[in-house]
Amino acid sequence: MQVSLRVNGEERRHDVEPRLLLVHYLRDVCGLTGTNIGCDTSSCGACTVLVDGESVKSCTMLAVQADGREVTTIEGLADGERLHPVQEAFREHHGLQCGYCTPGMVMAAVSLLNEHPHPTEAEVREGLEGNLCRCTGYHNIVKAVLAAAEAGASQPVGAAR
Amino acid sequence: MTALAPETDHRVIGQPLRRREDPALLTGEARFLADLQVPGTLHLALVRSPYAHARIRSIDLAPALQTPGVVAAFTGADLRGEWAGPLPCGWPVTPDMKQPAHLPLAAEVAHFAGDAVAVVVAESEYAAHDGAEAVVVDWEPLPAVVDLEDAAKDQTLVHPDLGTNVCYTWQLEPDAAAVDRAFAEAAHTVSARFRQQRLIPSPMEPRGVLVVPQPFGGDFTVYSATQVPHILRVMLALTVGVPETSLRVVAPSVGGGFGSKLNVYAEEALALALARRLRRPVRWVEERSEHAVSTIQGRGQIQEIELAATAKGKVTAVRVRLLADMGAYLQLVTPGIPLLGAFLYAGVYDVPAYSFSCTALFTTLPPTDAYRGAGRPEATYAIERAMDLLAKKVGVGPEEIRRRNYIPADKFPYSSVAGLVYDSGDYAAALERCLERAGYAELRAEQARRRERGDRRQLGIGLSSYFEMCGLAPSRVLASLNYTAGGWEAATVRVLPTGKVQVVTGTAPHGQGHETCWAMIAADRLGVAPEDVEVLHSDTAVAPYGLDTYGSRSLAVGGSAIAVACDRVIEKARRIAAHQLEAAEEDVELVAGSFRVRGTPERQMPLAQVAFEAFTAHNLPEGLEPNLEASSHYDPTNFTFPFGTHLCVVELDTETGKVELVRYVAVDDCGVQVNPMIVEGQVHGGIVQGAAQALFEEASYDQDGTLRSASLLDYLVPSAAEVPSIETDHTVTPSPVNPLGVKGVGEAGTIGAAPAVMNAVLDALAPYGVEDLPMPATPERVWRAIHAGAAGSASAQGGSPA
């Protein structure tokens, strides 16, 4: 099937199997391997990307369902050499260790801050519930997201820039 | 004993430097195993047994071979000729240990649900899975052996050819009469039985392997999501029969391991054998639900612990009997895991008499092996739960029973009754600091108020004082435990012609931040900026020697190797500098990265200049070889023993049984901290993993040996919403056994947390007469315990505590 979408601001058009998951499309067809796969039950959130600015687990969506939409992956978040404020906050506050959950966690956090620019700690914890991390115990992830909020990180990403 | 490095004016060690690993990981540039693409790669999918125990009557591969995209398919019988040896077990703990045959594909009988019996090779991952689905296996189910006590009865044998389910028995009892005497004379005794449920390690990155034949640098390059590229190289050579010199093993970015990637797996051997056979790159990536059934699991023990104590609660003897679940086969260090705890069941306490015995048993479940803490969390759990039970018998608080029993700070180095020498410690100091940080008296007062008013949400306060044995390991000690390898670690340090420094390490990081920390150690030692130090690792072509990363060993052993290699580089550089400055060697000192002549500081030569002179070799002392490079193969003289006290506060909803972690205070002592930011991160993550054993996680099997928690929907790895922020603090008691004074911190949190959380849950349940609860303390178990425990009490009706 034909699918046509924008990925990180770039037009993409491909012929894909109808059963191809969006995450496999991004990784295997577009070569954007920053989006990781951590489970097979849509539980872990490692594959979280933004679709029209909102966080989506890209294993829950078929590539063909993204037709006509705007997808942002971790590769599209930084502004050239300048990290996005959420990426910067994760680095500053040691919000990552092995880094495997990180692309999904960062995208979920970006989406969270777009919806709630000034969340409480409890709101951050609830808001990131769909993203699992096995290394950090979440302490520094939560700290990073709160610090990013403080620094005014909320800015629309991936929605018609 | 080695002296600590002298204080200099250029301390990098101790700074919370941001990690150099992060930019690539934060932007998606980092390459994990599944991100590696090699043209022409074939993909593997495994056909696994749905039964815990079943004979293979026949396997029909034809439907798979007809599936579009499938290139080949093999049964265990087809591949029998590929193996030069079995999948390795490197720790035959006793000479008479029973070891079942274990090849990458089971050919006759599957011994656990998940045991692989056939492999399908295809042009794409999707096609490989389609092909595996199409394989038809005719199974004859056999009886499962799931329960450890059933296994011990030997009524159903997992491996009939071994004649028993007992893998080995192992005993440590320095003075049996002393133990008997202590129990005969005891004023108080405690006898408890704990179950260490099986855990699924669940690093966020599943396992995976890619084998590329005939590339640059060796006949096969094996890329694996592994913690142990060096061990893997040796073992794959032995199992698959490829000369070690034809194998290069690379661990790319690895997404966590927690012990589960400290192994040599069937899929790694299969990928190598099939790349050899098919002459094409071969790749396998584990799915999450596959991880639950085919990767090693953690824990899996039944523990019986007895304490003898005086009237005042001074412990006089500890006696432990373990049943340890090996699972169906012995993986790399499966049999040794209980031994890593065997010496530690007296905990941080000054105990004069000790008895430990372990019976290891085969079951028809996946093999157990190292999982964060490996033997040490189990030991700590048993003694720390038992100490709380003793406190109750003696009629004192849990903090007081611990105070009365700690090894005093002035007794270090301390020779334990089990035969270890603890390097350094001040256990009471960590407890007092923890109680103070937590506001212990006020917490107890709040608990009393809630109990008094029959609050629906009761408070529980739990303590645990843990220690662990890290810095694995002095090679001679390993020899005495029948471990087949050593415990050293290797490092090479080079100062390049431009003054930049290369550190080559044998450790294999997968989230710990070694690149950042190893650069800090070298920078500190050499007096250069950390950003001028490059750290190379995890590729056997670049770092040929190493024993990899596990057991909180990397800093204490690998970091020490770097420090020693730096010192050797400095010694050589000093000779060159002295020669060129025309001074006596003993008058030349390294200060802030520059060699100076004592007394005439204007006569100096920066390390970078010495490196350039060493490189040009135009004017070196007579007989000295060019270049500045030195190596160390550092073998530690002793283990290190990090320690600490953790305090957990839970709110327990007496109507629903739900336990909420409301506060967690941790005071840890891992000796000198190289990077305190990373130390804290390790503590946070460790605590949540330990708390998860107490409250959420269990590889739960039905009586047929079928896993009921095979996906992350059922196996509850906690999310951010289930845990609180963690209050950390530390004391610093340097280790005297290594040149950095460091101890290790990777497993500390996990070891301290499970008993702290369970002690808190049981503290909340104390008014209901509940003395024990199996882990995990699920709402259902807690609710049932409240109702069963309170059945005879008048307060049962209202659900409020007595």
mmCIF file of C-alpha atoms in Angstrom, chain B residues 621-782:
data_model
loop_
_atom_site.group_PDB
_atom_site.id
_atom_site.type_symbol
_atom_site.label_atom_id
_atom_site.label_comp_id
_atom_site.label_asym_id
_atom_site.label_seq_id
_atom_site.Cartn_x
_atom_site.Cartn_y
_atom_site.Cartn_z
ATOM 1 C CA PRO B 621 67.325 7.840 28.430
ATOM 2 C CA GLU B 622 69.674 5.048 27.413
ATOM 3 C CA GLY B 623 67.814 1.751 26.987
ATOM 4 C CA LEU B 624 64.295 3.207 27.298
ATOM 5 C CA GLU B 625 61.819 2.246 24.569
ATOM 6 C CA PRO B 626 59.778 4.870 22.721
ATOM 7 C CA ASN B 627 56.160 5.865 23.445
ATOM 8 C CA LEU B 628 54.177 6.270 26.632
ATOM 9 C CA GLU B 629 52.057 3.222 27.139
ATOM 10 C CA ALA B 630 51.527 0.863 30.052
ATOM 11 C CA SER B 631 49.152 -1.934 30.920
ATOM 12 C CA SER B 632 47.910 -3.545 34.081
ATOM 13 C CA HIS B 633 46.263 -6.878 34.635
ATOM 14 C CA TYR B 634 45.031 -6.068 38.100
ATOM 15 C CA ASP B 635 44.089 -8.935 40.378
ATOM 16 C CA PRO B 636 42.472 -7.687 43.575
ATOM 17 C CA THR B 637 43.819 -8.859 46.926
ATOM 18 C CA ASN B 638 40.377 -8.998 48.527
ATOM 19 C CA PHE B 639 36.717 -8.304 47.923
ATOM 20 C CA THR B 640 35.263 -4.941 48.847
ATOM 21 C CA PHE B 641 32.262 -4.628 51.151
ATOM 22 C CA PRO B 642 29.966 -1.658 50.487
ATOM 23 C CA PHE B 643 27.214 -1.175 53.043
ATOM 24 C CA GLY B 644 24.432 1.065 54.229
ATOM 25 C CA THR B 645 21.090 1.379 55.924
ATOM 26 C CA HIS B 646 17.822 1.939 54.121
ATOM 27 C CA LEU B 647 14.532 3.038 55.621
ATOM 28 C CA CYS B 648 11.249 2.601 53.845
ATOM 29 C CA VAL B 649 7.880 4.086 54.765
ATOM 30 C CA VAL B 650 4.741 2.542 53.320
ATOM 31 C CA GLU B 651 1.111 3.427 53.577
ATOM 32 C CA LEU B 652 -1.002 0.334 53.610
ATOM 33 C CA ASP B 653 -4.669 0.614 52.728
ATOM 34 C CA THR B 654 -6.308 -1.822 55.104
ATOM 35 C CA GLU B 655 -9.480 -1.977 53.011
ATOM 36 C CA THR B 656 -7.911 -2.759 49.651
ATOM 37 C CA GLY B 657 -4.555 -4.217 50.702
ATOM 38 C CA LYS B 658 -2.721 -1.794 48.473
ATOM 39 C CA VAL B 659 0.745 -0.816 49.611
ATOM 40 C CA GLU B 660 2.085 2.564 48.603
ATOM 41 C CA LEU B 661 5.727 3.527 48.936
ATOM 42 C CA VAL B 662 5.598 6.974 50.456
ATOM 43 C CA ARG B 663 9.188 7.599 51.492
ATOM 44 C CA TYR B 664 12.514 5.901 50.974
ATOM 45 C CA VAL B 665 15.660 7.080 52.724
ATOM 46 C CA ALA B 666 18.963 5.469 51.759
ATOM 47 C CA VAL B 667 22.343 6.029 53.354
ATOM 48 C CA ASP B 668 24.929 4.152 51.348
ATOM 49 C CA ASP B 669 28.672 3.806 51.683
ATOM 50 C CA CYS B 670 30.507 2.653 48.588
ATOM 51 C CA GLY B 671 33.850 4.038 49.697
ATOM 52 C CA VAL B 672 35.339 6.816 47.592
ATOM 53 C CA GLN B 673 32.860 8.091 44.994
ATOM 54 C CA VAL B 674 34.357 8.780 41.582
ATOM 55 C CA ASN B 675 31.249 10.543 40.247
ATOM 56 C CA PRO B 676 28.570 11.145 42.898
ATOM 57 C CA MET B 677 25.911 11.863 40.277
ATOM 58 C CA ILE B 678 26.374 8.398 38.825
ATOM 59 C CA VAL B 679 26.543 6.808 42.293
ATOM 60 C CA GLU B 680 23.167 8.313 43.168
ATOM 61 C CA GLY B 681 21.688 7.148 39.886
ATOM 62 C CA GLN B 682 22.823 3.584 40.573
ATOM 63 C CA VAL B 683 21.303 3.750 44.047
ATOM 64 C CA HIS B 684 17.968 5.072 42.762
ATOM 65 C CA GLY B 685 17.630 2.409 40.093
ATOM 66 C CA GLY B 686 18.780 -0.366 42.375
ATOM 67 C CA ILE B 687 16.273 0.561 45.042
ATOM 68 C CA VAL B 688 13.365 0.527 42.624
ATOM 69 C CA GLN B 689 14.450 -2.872 41.327
ATOM 70 C CA GLY B 690 14.665 -4.256 44.868
ATOM 71 C CA ALA B 691 11.358 -2.678 45.869
ATOM 72 C CA ALA B 692 9.831 -4.241 42.759
ATOM 73 C CA GLN B 693 10.735 -7.695 44.057
ATOM 74 C CA ALA B 694 9.022 -6.861 47.338
ATOM 75 C CA LEU B 695 5.842 -5.445 45.837
ATOM 76 C CA PHE B 696 5.317 -6.190 42.164
ATOM 77 C CA GLU B 697 7.385 -8.728 40.281
ATOM 78 C CA GLU B 698 7.089 -12.487 40.094
ATOM 79 C CA ALA B 699 7.698 -15.016 37.366
ATOM 80 C CA SER B 700 4.587 -16.905 38.309
ATOM 81 C CA TYR B 701 4.214 -20.511 37.084
ATOM 82 C CA ASP B 702 1.223 -22.774 37.177
ATOM 83 C CA GLN B 703 1.604 -26.405 38.218
ATOM 84 C CA ASP B 704 2.290 -27.419 34.628
ATOM 85 C CA GLY B 705 5.240 -25.069 34.461
ATOM 86 C CA THR B 706 3.547 -22.515 32.216
ATOM 87 C CA LEU B 707 4.534 -18.922 32.822
ATOM 88 C CA ARG B 708 1.551 -16.787 33.815
ATOM 89 C CA SER B 709 3.436 -13.484 33.636
ATOM 90 C CA ALA B 710 5.021 -13.716 30.209
ATOM 91 C CA SER B 711 4.565 -10.130 29.053
ATOM 92 C CA LEU B 712 4.963 -6.685 30.551
ATOM 93 C CA LEU B 713 1.191 -6.608 30.906
ATOM 94 C CA ASP B 714 1.389 -9.294 33.583
ATOM 95 C CA TYR B 715 4.932 -8.952 34.842
ATOM 96 C CA LEU B 716 4.787 -5.680 36.711
ATOM 97 C CA VAL B 717 7.963 -3.718 36.122
ATOM 98 C CA PRO B 718 7.104 -0.552 38.054
ATOM 99 C CA SER B 719 6.497 2.742 36.283
ATOM 100 C CA ALA B 720 7.182 6.234 37.596
ATOM 101 C CA ALA B 721 3.700 6.275 39.087
ATOM 102 C CA GLU B 722 4.420 3.397 41.494
ATOM 103 C CA VAL B 723 7.500 4.785 43.188
ATOM 104 C CA PRO B 724 8.421 7.925 45.115
ATOM 105 C CA SER B 725 11.449 10.147 44.802
ATOM 106 C CA ILE B 726 14.272 8.729 46.837
ATOM 107 C CA GLU B 727 16.142 10.521 49.600
ATOM 108 C CA THR B 728 19.806 9.613 49.341
ATOM 109 C CA ASP B 729 22.729 10.335 51.593
ATOM 110 C CA HIS B 730 26.058 8.652 52.156
ATOM 111 C CA THR B 731 28.992 8.061 54.383
ATOM 112 C CA VAL B 732 32.469 7.481 52.939
ATOM 113 C CA THR B 733 34.602 4.699 54.368
ATOM 114 C CA PRO B 734 37.413 4.148 51.862
ATOM 115 C CA SER B 735 38.362 0.593 51.031
ATOM 116 C CA PRO B 736 41.963 -0.181 51.928
ATOM 117 C CA VAL B 737 42.202 -2.993 49.365
ATOM 118 C CA ASN B 738 42.560 -1.001 46.136
ATOM 119 C CA PRO B 739 44.461 2.101 44.999
ATOM 120 C CA LEU B 740 41.283 4.171 44.568
ATOM 121 C CA GLY B 741 39.612 3.372 47.905
ATOM 122 C CA VAL B 742 36.447 2.426 46.008
ATOM 123 C CA LYS B 743 33.965 -0.373 46.693
ATOM 124 C CA GLY B 744 31.227 -0.578 44.037
ATOM 125 C CA VAL B 745 27.599 0.501 43.966
ATOM 126 C CA GLY B 746 25.781 -1.223 41.111
ATOM 127 C CA GLU B 747 23.825 -3.655 43.222
ATOM 128 C CA ALA B 748 23.654 -1.895 46.587
ATOM 129 C CA GLY B 749 20.191 -0.460 46.134
ATOM 130 C CA THR B 750 18.680 -3.741 45.054
ATOM 131 C CA ILE B 751 20.251 -5.570 47.979
ATOM 132 C CA GLY B 752 19.068 -3.074 50.565
ATOM 133 C CA ALA B 753 15.596 -2.454 49.215
ATOM 134 C CA ALA B 754 13.617 -5.696 49.219
ATOM 135 C CA PRO B 755 14.022 -6.303 52.984
ATOM 136 C CA ALA B 756 13.473 -2.630 53.846
ATOM 137 C CA VAL B 757 10.192 -2.623 51.918
ATOM 138 C CA MET B 758 8.973 -5.973 53.272
ATOM 139 C CA ASN B 759 9.931 -4.997 56.821
ATOM 140 C CA ALA B 760 7.840 -1.854 56.322
ATOM 141 C CA VAL B 761 4.864 -3.831 54.994
ATOM 142 C CA LEU B 762 5.050 -6.265 57.909
ATOM 143 C CA ASP B 763 5.493 -3.404 60.354
ATOM 144 C CA ALA B 764 2.216 -1.962 59.073
ATOM 145 C CA LEU B 765 0.611 -5.385 59.436
ATOM 146 C CA ALA B 766 2.003 -6.083 62.922
ATOM 147 C CA PRO B 767 -1.178 -5.073 64.755
ATOM 148 C CA TYR B 768 -3.034 -7.697 62.732
ATOM 149 C CA GLY B 769 -0.809 -10.467 63.980
ATOM 150 C CA VAL B 770 0.768 -10.969 60.568
ATOM 151 C CA GLU B 771 4.412 -12.076 60.900
ATOM 152 C CA ASP B 772 5.272 -12.944 57.345
ATOM 153 C CA LEU B 773 4.020 -12.529 53.812
ATOM 154 C CA PRO B 774 5.410 -13.941 50.602
ATOM 155 C CA MET B 775 6.925 -11.549 48.072
ATOM 156 C CA PRO B 776 5.570 -9.802 46.153
ATOM 157 C CA ALA B 777 3.213 -8.254 48.706
ATOM 158 C CA THR B 778 0.347 -7.816 46.266
ATOM 159 C CA PRO B 779 -2.888 -6.145 47.389
ATOM 160 C CA GLU B 780 -4.567 -9.558 47.355
ATOM 161 C CA ARG B 781 -1.951 -11.143 49.618
ATOM 162 C CA VAL B 782 -1.995 -8.197 51.993
#
